[in-house]
CSV table of C-alpha atoms in Angstrom, one decimal:
chain,number,residue,atom,x,y,z
Y,1,UNK,CA,47.7,68.5,170.8
Y,2,UNK,CA,49.5,65.0,170.9
Y,3,UNK,CA,52.0,63.8,173.3
Y,4,UNK,CA,55.3,64.7,172.5
Y,5,UNK,CA,56.4,61.2,173.8
Y,6,UNK,CA,56.9,58.0,172.3
Y,7,UNK,CA,56.2,57.9,168.5
Y,8,UNK,CA,57.5,61.5,167.8
Y,9,UNK,CA,59.8,62.4,165.0
Y,10,UNK,CA,61.3,66.2,164.4
Y,11,UNK,CA,61.9,67.5,161.1
Y,12,UNK,CA,63.5,70.9,160.0
Y,13,UNK,CA,62.6,72.5,156.7
Y,14,UNK,CA,64.5,75.4,155.2
Y,15,UNK,CA,62.8,77.7,152.4
Y,16,UNK,CA,64.9,79.2,149.3
Y,17,UNK,CA,65.4,82.8,149.0
Y,18,UNK,CA,69.1,83.6,147.6
Y,19,UNK,CA,70.7,86.2,149.9
Y,20,UNK,CA,67.7,86.5,152.4
Y,21,UNK,CA,69.1,82.9,153.6
Y,22,UNK,CA,70.4,85.6,156.2
Y,23,UNK,CA,67.1,85.1,157.9
Y,24,UNK,CA,66.9,81.4,158.5
Y,25,UNK,CA,70.7,81.5,159.4
Y,26,UNK,CA,69.9,83.7,162.2
Y,27,UNK,CA,66.8,82.4,163.3
Y,28,UNK,CA,68.4,79.0,163.4
Y,29,UNK,CA,71.2,80.1,165.5
Y,30,UNK,CA,68.7,81.3,168.2
Y,31,UNK,CA,67.4,77.8,168.2
Y,32,UNK,CA,70.6,76.1,168.6
Y,33,UNK,CA,71.7,78.5,171.2
Y,34,UNK,CA,68.2,77.4,173.3
Y,35,UNK,CA,68.6,73.8,172.7
Y,36,UNK,CA,72.1,73.6,173.8
Y,37,UNK,CA,72.8,71.1,171.0
Y,38,UNK,CA,73.5,70.8,167.3
Y,39,UNK,CA,70.6,70.8,165.0
Y,40,UNK,CA,71.7,67.5,163.3
Y,41,UNK,CA,71.4,66.2,167.0
Y,42,UNK,CA,67.9,67.5,167.0
Y,43,UNK,CA,66.3,66.7,163.9
Y,44,UNK,CA,65.2,63.3,162.4
Y,45,UNK,CA,65.3,64.8,159.0
Y,46,UNK,CA,66.6,68.1,157.5
Y,47,UNK,CA,65.2,69.3,154.2
Y,48,UNK,CA,66.2,72.4,152.1
Y,49,UNK,CA,65.5,74.4,149.0
Y,50,UNK,CA,68.1,76.5,146.9
Y,51,UNK,CA,69.6,78.6,149.7
Y,52,UNK,CA,68.0,76.7,152.3
Y,53,UNK,CA,69.8,73.6,150.6
Y,54,UNK,CA,72.8,75.1,151.0
Y,55,UNK,CA,72.1,75.8,155.0
Y,56,UNK,CA,70.6,72.1,155.4
Y,57,UNK,CA,74.1,70.6,153.7
Y,58,UNK,CA,76.2,73.1,156.2
Y,59,UNK,CA,74.4,72.2,159.0
Y,60,UNK,CA,74.0,68.3,158.3
Y,61,UNK,CA,77.2,67.2,156.8
Y,62,UNK,CA,81.0,66.7,157.9
Y,63,UNK,CA,82.0,69.7,155.6
Y,64,UNK,CA,83.6,71.9,158.1
Y,65,UNK,CA,87.1,69.8,158.6
Y,66,UNK,CA,84.9,66.5,159.8
Y,67,UNK,CA,82.0,68.5,161.6
Y,68,UNK,CA,79.3,70.6,160.4
Y,69,UNK,CA,79.2,74.4,160.4
Y,70,UNK,CA,77.0,76.2,162.9
Y,71,UNK,CA,74.2,78.6,162.0
Y,72,UNK,CA,76.6,81.5,162.9
Y,73,UNK,CA,79.0,80.4,160.4
Y,74,UNK,CA,76.5,80.0,157.9
Y,75,UNK,CA,75.3,83.5,158.4
Y,76,UNK,CA,78.9,85.0,157.7
Y,77,UNK,CA,79.1,82.7,154.6
Y,78,UNK,CA,76.1,84.7,153.2
Y,79,UNK,CA,77.6,88.5,154.7
Y,80,UNK,CA,81.2,87.5,153.1
Y,81,UNK,CA,80.6,85.7,149.9
Y,82,UNK,CA,76.9,87.3,148.7
Y,83,UNK,CA,78.9,89.8,146.6
Y,84,UNK,CA,81.1,87.1,144.9
Y,85,UNK,CA,77.8,84.9,144.3
Y,86,UNK,CA,75.7,87.6,142.5
Y,87,UNK,CA,78.5,89.7,141.0
Y,88,UNK,CA,77.3,92.4,139.1
Y,89,UNK,CA,78.5,94.6,136.5
Y,90,UNK,CA,77.5,97.4,133.9
Y,91,UNK,CA,77.0,94.5,131.3
Y,92,UNK,CA,74.5,92.8,133.8
Y,93,UNK,CA,71.2,94.5,132.8
Y,94,UNK,CA,72.2,93.4,129.1
Y,95,UNK,CA,73.4,89.9,129.9
Y,96,UNK,CA,70.1,89.1,131.5
Y,97,UNK,CA,68.0,89.7,128.5
Y,98,UNK,CA,70.0,87.2,126.5
Y,99,UNK,CA,71.4,84.8,129.2
Y,100,UNK,CA,71.5,84.0,133.0
Y,101,UNK,CA,71.9,87.0,134.8
Y,102,UNK,CA,74.9,85.8,136.8
Y,103,UNK,CA,78.0,83.5,135.7
Y,104,UNK,CA,78.1,80.6,137.8
Y,105,UNK,CA,81.8,81.3,138.7
Y,106,UNK,CA,81.1,83.2,141.8
Y,107,UNK,CA,78.5,80.7,143.3
Y,108,UNK,CA,80.8,77.6,142.3
Y,109,UNK,CA,83.9,79.1,143.8
Y,110,UNK,CA,82.2,80.0,146.9
Y,111,UNK,CA,80.7,76.7,147.2
Y,112,UNK,CA,84.3,75.1,146.5
Y,113,UNK,CA,85.7,76.9,149.2
Y,114,UNK,CA,83.0,75.9,151.9
Y,115,UNK,CA,82.4,72.4,151.4
Y,116,UNK,CA,85.4,71.6,149.8
Y,117,UNK,CA,85.7,67.8,148.8
Y,118,UNK,CA,82.8,66.7,151.1
Y,119,UNK,CA,80.6,63.9,150.1
Y,120,UNK,CA,77.1,63.5,150.5
Y,121,UNK,CA,77.7,60.5,152.6
Y,122,UNK,CA,79.0,62.1,155.4
Y,123,UNK,CA,75.6,63.5,156.2
Y,124,UNK,CA,75.1,63.4,160.0
Y,125,UNK,CA,71.1,62.7,159.9
Y,126,UNK,CA,69.1,62.3,156.9
Y,127,UNK,CA,69.0,65.1,154.2
Y,128,UNK,CA,66.4,65.7,151.7
Y,129,UNK,CA,67.7,68.3,149.3
Y,130,UNK,CA,65.6,69.4,146.4
Y,131,UNK,CA,66.1,70.1,142.6
Y,132,UNK,CA,64.3,69.7,139.3
Y,133,UNK,CA,65.4,67.8,136.4
Y,134,UNK,CA,64.5,69.5,133.0
Y,135,UNK,CA,65.1,66.6,131.0
Y,136,UNK,CA,63.0,64.7,132.3
Y,137,UNK,CA,60.5,67.4,133.6
Y,138,UNK,CA,60.2,66.0,137.1
Y,139,UNK,CA,61.1,66.6,140.6
Y,140,UNK,CA,64.9,65.6,141.7
Y,141,UNK,CA,65.6,64.7,145.6
Y,142,UNK,CA,68.9,64.1,146.7
Y,143,UNK,CA,68.4,61.9,149.9
Y,144,UNK,CA,71.5,60.8,152.0
Y,145,UNK,CA,69.3,58.3,153.6
Y,146,UNK,CA,69.6,56.2,150.2
Y,147,UNK,CA,73.1,55.9,149.9
Y,148,UNK,CA,73.6,52.8,152.4
Y,149,UNK,CA,71.4,50.7,150.0
Y,150,UNK,CA,72.6,52.6,146.7
Y,151,UNK,CA,76.1,53.7,146.8
Y,152,UNK,CA,75.7,55.5,143.2
Y,153,UNK,CA,73.2,57.9,145.4
Y,154,UNK,CA,76.3,59.7,146.7
Y,155,UNK,CA,77.4,63.0,145.2
Y,156,UNK,CA,79.8,65.8,146.0
Y,157,UNK,CA,78.2,68.0,148.3
Y,158,UNK,CA,79.1,71.1,146.0
Y,159,UNK,CA,77.4,69.4,143.1
Y,160,UNK,CA,74.1,69.2,145.3
Y,161,UNK,CA,74.4,72.8,146.5
Y,162,UNK,CA,75.3,74.2,143.0
Y,163,UNK,CA,72.0,71.8,141.7
Y,164,UNK,CA,69.6,73.0,144.4
Y,165,UNK,CA,70.6,76.7,143.9
Y,166,UNK,CA,70.6,77.0,140.3
Y,167,UNK,CA,67.6,79.5,140.1
Y,168,UNK,CA,66.2,80.0,136.4
Y,169,UNK,CA,67.0,83.2,135.0
Y,170,UNK,CA,69.7,83.6,137.6
Y,171,UNK,CA,72.4,80.8,137.3
Y,172,UNK,CA,72.3,78.1,134.2
Y,173,UNK,CA,71.1,74.6,135.2
Y,174,UNK,CA,73.8,72.1,136.8
Y,175,UNK,CA,74.6,69.5,134.5
Y,176,UNK,CA,75.1,66.0,136.3
Y,177,UNK,CA,75.7,62.4,135.3
Y,178,UNK,CA,75.6,59.2,136.9
Y,179,UNK,CA,76.4,56.1,135.3
Y,180,UNK,CA,74.2,56.4,131.7
Y,181,UNK,CA,72.0,58.7,133.2
Y,182,UNK,CA,72.3,62.6,132.5
Y,183,UNK,CA,70.4,65.5,134.4
Y,184,UNK,CA,69.9,69.2,133.9
Y,185,UNK,CA,69.1,70.5,137.3
Y,186,UNK,CA,67.8,73.8,138.3
Y,187,UNK,CA,66.4,75.4,141.9
Y,188,UNK,CA,63.9,73.0,143.6
Y,189,UNK,CA,62.3,76.3,144.4
Y,190,UNK,CA,60.1,76.2,141.2
Y,191,UNK,CA,58.0,73.4,142.9
Y,192,UNK,CA,58.8,73.2,146.6
Y,193,UNK,CA,60.5,76.5,147.5
Y,194,UNK,CA,59.1,75.9,151.1
Y,195,UNK,CA,60.2,72.2,151.0
Y,196,UNK,CA,58.2,71.1,154.4
Y,197,UNK,CA,55.6,69.0,152.8
Y,198,UNK,CA,58.4,67.3,151.0
Y,199,UNK,CA,60.0,66.6,154.2
Y,200,UNK,CA,56.7,65.8,156.0
Y,201,UNK,CA,56.3,62.9,153.4
Y,202,UNK,CA,59.7,61.7,153.2
Y,203,UNK,CA,59.9,61.7,157.3
Y,204,UNK,CA,56.6,59.1,157.0
Y,205,UNK,CA,58.2,57.0,154.4
Y,206,UNK,CA,61.5,56.8,156.6
Y,207,UNK,CA,59.6,56.4,160.1
Y,208,UNK,CA,56.3,55.0,158.9
Y,209,UNK,CA,55.4,53.8,162.8
Y,210,UNK,CA,55.6,57.6,163.9
Y,211,UNK,CA,52.3,58.7,165.5
Y,212,UNK,CA,53.4,62.0,165.4
Y,213,UNK,CA,55.7,64.4,163.4
Y,214,UNK,CA,57.0,68.2,164.2
Y,215,UNK,CA,57.8,70.3,161.3
Y,216,UNK,CA,59.6,73.4,162.0
Y,217,UNK,CA,59.8,75.1,158.7
Y,218,UNK,CA,62.1,78.1,158.4
Y,219,UNK,CA,61.1,80.9,155.8
Y,220,UNK,CA,63.1,83.7,154.2
Y,221,UNK,CA,60.8,86.5,154.5
Y,222,UNK,CA,57.5,87.2,153.0
Y,223,UNK,CA,58.2,89.8,150.2
Y,224,UNK,CA,55.9,92.7,149.6
Y,225,UNK,CA,55.6,92.2,145.9
Y,226,UNK,CA,52.0,91.9,145.1
Y,227,UNK,CA,51.2,92.4,141.4
Y,228,UNK,CA,47.9,94.5,140.6
Y,229,UNK,CA,45.6,93.6,137.7
Y,230,UNK,CA,46.9,96.9,135.9
Y,231,UNK,CA,50.3,95.7,136.1
Y,232,UNK,CA,49.9,91.8,134.5
Y,233,UNK,CA,47.1,92.7,132.3
Y,234,UNK,CA,49.0,93.3,129.2
Y,235,UNK,CA,52.0,91.0,130.1
Y,236,UNK,CA,53.6,88.8,127.5
Y,237,UNK,CA,56.4,86.7,127.3
Y,238,UNK,CA,58.9,89.9,128.2
Y,239,UNK,CA,56.6,91.1,130.8
Y,240,UNK,CA,56.3,87.6,132.6
Y,241,UNK,CA,60.0,86.7,132.4
Y,242,UNK,CA,61.2,88.7,135.4
Y,243,UNK,CA,57.9,87.8,137.5
Y,244,UNK,CA,57.0,83.9,136.9
Y,245,UNK,CA,59.8,82.6,139.0
Y,246,UNK,CA,59.1,84.5,142.4
Y,247,UNK,CA,55.4,84.0,141.7
Y,248,UNK,CA,55.7,80.2,141.3
Y,249,UNK,CA,57.9,80.2,144.7
Y,250,UNK,CA,55.7,81.9,146.6
Y,251,UNK,CA,52.5,80.2,145.5
Y,252,UNK,CA,54.0,76.9,146.3
Y,253,UNK,CA,55.2,77.9,149.8
Y,254,UNK,CA,51.7,79.2,150.7
Y,255,UNK,CA,50.0,76.1,149.5
Y,256,UNK,CA,52.3,74.1,152.0
Y,257,UNK,CA,51.6,76.3,154.8
Y,258,UNK,CA,47.7,75.5,154.2
Y,259,UNK,CA,48.2,71.8,153.8
Y,260,UNK,CA,50.5,70.9,156.8
Y,261,UNK,CA,48.3,73.1,159.1
Y,262,UNK,CA,45.4,70.8,158.4
Y,263,UNK,CA,47.1,67.3,159.2
Y,264,UNK,CA,46.1,66.2,162.7
Y,265,UNK,CA,49.4,64.1,163.6
Y,266,UNK,CA,51.4,66.9,162.3
Y,267,UNK,CA,52.6,69.9,164.5
Y,268,UNK,CA,53.8,72.8,162.2
Y,269,UNK,CA,55.5,75.5,163.2
Y,270,UNK,CA,56.2,78.1,160.6
Y,271,UNK,CA,58.7,80.5,161.3
Y,272,UNK,CA,58.5,83.4,158.9
Y,273,UNK,CA,59.2,87.4,158.7
Y,274,UNK,CA,56.1,89.0,157.2
Y,275,UNK,CA,56.2,92.1,155.3
Y,276,UNK,CA,59.6,92.5,154.0
Y,277,UNK,CA,60.5,95.9,152.4
Y,278,UNK,CA,60.3,96.0,148.7
Y,279,UNK,CA,64.4,96.5,148.8
Y,280,UNK,CA,64.7,93.5,151.0
Y,281,UNK,CA,62.6,91.3,148.5
Y,282,UNK,CA,65.1,90.4,145.8
Y,283,UNK,CA,67.0,87.1,146.2
Y,284,UNK,CA,70.3,89.0,144.8
Y,285,UNK,CA,70.3,92.2,146.7
Y,286,UNK,CA,73.8,92.1,148.2
Y,287,UNK,CA,74.1,95.8,149.0
Y,288,UNK,CA,75.6,96.3,152.2
Y,289,UNK,CA,72.8,98.1,153.5
Y,290,UNK,CA,70.5,95.4,152.6
Y,291,UNK,CA,72.6,92.9,154.4
Y,292,UNK,CA,72.1,95.1,157.4
Y,293,UNK,CA,68.5,95.4,156.8
Y,294,UNK,CA,68.2,91.4,156.6
Y,295,UNK,CA,70.2,90.7,159.8
Y,296,UNK,CA,67.8,93.7,161.7
Y,297,UNK,CA,64.7,91.7,160.3
Y,298,UNK,CA,65.9,88.4,161.6
Y,299,UNK,CA,66.9,90.1,164.9
Y,300,UNK,CA,63.6,91.8,165.4
Y,301,UNK,CA,61.6,88.7,164.5
Y,302,UNK,CA,63.8,86.7,167.0
Y,303,UNK,CA,62.8,89.3,169.8
Y,304,UNK,CA,59.3,89.4,168.9
Y,305,UNK,CA,58.8,85.6,168.7
Y,306,UNK,CA,61.0,84.9,171.4
Y,307,UNK,CA,58.2,83.0,173.6
Y,308,UNK,CA,57.5,80.7,170.8
Y,309,UNK,CA,61.0,80.0,170.0
Y,310,UNK,CA,61.1,79.0,173.7
Y,311,UNK,CA,58.2,76.8,173.4
Y,312,UNK,CA,59.6,75.1,170.1
Y,313,UNK,CA,63.0,74.5,171.7
Y,314,UNK,CA,61.4,72.7,174.6
Y,315,UNK,CA,59.4,70.3,172.4
Y,316,UNK,CA,62.8,69.7,170.2
Y,317,UNK,CA,64.9,69.3,173.3
Y,318,UNK,CA,64.4,65.4,173.7
Y,319,UNK,CA,66.7,65.5,170.3
Y,320,UNK,CA,66.7,63.1,167.3
Y,321,UNK,CA,65.6,59.5,167.7
Y,322,UNK,CA,65.1,59.8,171.7
Y,323,UNK,CA,61.0,59.5,170.9
Y,324,UNK,CA,61.1,56.8,168.4
Y,325,UNK,CA,63.0,53.7,169.7
Y,326,UNK,CA,65.2,52.0,166.9
Y,327,UNK,CA,65.4,54.9,164.4
Y,328,UNK,CA,68.4,56.3,165.9
Y,329,UNK,CA,71.3,57.1,163.0
Y,330,UNK,CA,70.2,54.3,160.3
Y,331,UNK,CA,66.7,54.7,159.3
Y,332,UNK,CA,65.5,52.0,156.6
Y,333,UNK,CA,65.3,53.5,153.1
Y,334,UNK,CA,61.6,53.3,151.5
Y,335,UNK,CA,61.3,50.1,149.5
Y,336,UNK,CA,60.6,52.2,146.3
Y,337,UNK,CA,63.6,54.1,146.1
Y,338,UNK,CA,63.6,57.3,143.7
Y,339,UNK,CA,65.5,60.4,142.9
């Protein structure tokens, strides 16, 4: 393993997974307690997709009366607002056949209450939040570190959070405009549900002189949702409609795990509870017993992985910018700016 001294930068990546965001919030709470400092002070870049994007924005912007939220406060967001975001009625099964399963009203109400009028330019460390533009059929990344050179890259945090969490079939896309540009944005989980590789690449662009990158990737739990040949053999459009999104999200996450473990200059820590029970798998299961179960899963994982969390915290303790002279709070954007 490379030395953790000069030339090291530290990256945090947080997966998507809906209400299962309870799990990374709880894991990050334990890491922050071990570090004794806030996570934006620890990481040179924080990335997130979907529910992980919401967590990243909460941890990395001045959205809480001029300061960020703590992981514990984010955990409370899920526990207190899950049923508002995923509000079900007797019409829900019929609705999802013809339209997105949920109205965006509950999600937008929660985001507005939580983030208020915060703007992306208040980011305390570089943030990378993923989405996907349906109109251009290409990835769309919100990058806080581009704002200094391109003020039009600033957005309301509520808009970013809504775009990154617009999971297909669950919520409608987020419509955003910027000058003459027009975007139809959906959940970035369709291509980077685990955004760790995207975060690694962005960190390389931001800090090209870094000799080593530590990537801490926090998942929302590995679901037990395997599909047998007999189940899928005769599926058509209707059969695949409910399965294609989780299949895409799971497959890209596992590919990222493999890719990052092969890079010699990258130290990759994957924090992912395995073998979630079937009831805990759905991203919209906000039943009280499932909220309790997700908290227990996270607590048990933290207990089982305590030594690993201690090791990670020891490596991260020097903090953001301490190992790379000159990178401080204002990294230089890549020359080729892009969304």
